Structures are given as structure tokens and as C-alpha cells.
CSV table of C-alpha atoms in Angstrom, one decimal:
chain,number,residue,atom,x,y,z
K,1,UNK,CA,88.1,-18.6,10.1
K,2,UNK,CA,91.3,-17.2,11.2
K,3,UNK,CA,89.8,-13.6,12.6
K,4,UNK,CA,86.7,-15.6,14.2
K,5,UNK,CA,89.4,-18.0,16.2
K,6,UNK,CA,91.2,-15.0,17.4
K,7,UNK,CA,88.1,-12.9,18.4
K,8,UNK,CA,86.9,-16.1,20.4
K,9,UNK,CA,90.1,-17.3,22.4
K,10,UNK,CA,87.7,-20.0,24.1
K,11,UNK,CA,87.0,-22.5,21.8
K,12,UNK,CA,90.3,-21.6,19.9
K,13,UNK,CA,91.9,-22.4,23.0
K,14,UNK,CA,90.0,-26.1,22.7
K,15,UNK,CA,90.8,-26.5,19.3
K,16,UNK,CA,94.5,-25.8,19.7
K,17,UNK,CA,95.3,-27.0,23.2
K,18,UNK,CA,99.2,-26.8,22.0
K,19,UNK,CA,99.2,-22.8,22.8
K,20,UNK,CA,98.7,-23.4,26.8
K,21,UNK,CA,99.5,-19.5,27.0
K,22,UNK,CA,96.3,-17.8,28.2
K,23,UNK,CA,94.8,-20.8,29.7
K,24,UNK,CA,97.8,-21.7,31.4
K,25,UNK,CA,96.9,-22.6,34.6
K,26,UNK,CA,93.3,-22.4,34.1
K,27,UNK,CA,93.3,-25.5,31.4
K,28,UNK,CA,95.9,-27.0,33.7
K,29,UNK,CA,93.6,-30.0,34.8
K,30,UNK,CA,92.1,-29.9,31.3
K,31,UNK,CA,95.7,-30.9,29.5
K,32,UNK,CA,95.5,-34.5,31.2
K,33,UNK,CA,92.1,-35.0,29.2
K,34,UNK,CA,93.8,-33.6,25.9
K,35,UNK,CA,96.9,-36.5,26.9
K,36,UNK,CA,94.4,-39.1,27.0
K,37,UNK,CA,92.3,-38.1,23.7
């Protein structure tokens, strides 16, 4: 589960919006939806 996550940064990056690191400013607009859920 753990090699999968980190092969696909994408929808590791959804499931663990706390690491804004690689998708810094390209989830920036996404991280009000995350506040609101």
C-alpha cells in the first residue's frame, strides 16, 4: 500500500492533502475544498 502511494504521487497527494510539498501551488486552490470537507 505504502510502495503503490509513493509510485502514484497523485492520488497520494489527495489522500494526504497535509504534505502540500509537490503540489504546492498546483493544489493551492484545491486546499480551500480540503478546509471545507
Amino acid at each position: 500500500m505504502t510502495l503503490k502511494a509513493r509510485d502514484i504521487p497523485c492520488p497520494d497527494v489527495k489522500d494526504r492533502p497535509r504534505r502540500p510539498q509537490p503540489h504546492y501551488g498546483k493544489e493551492a486552490p484545491m486546499q480551500k475544498k480540503e478546509a471545507v470537507l
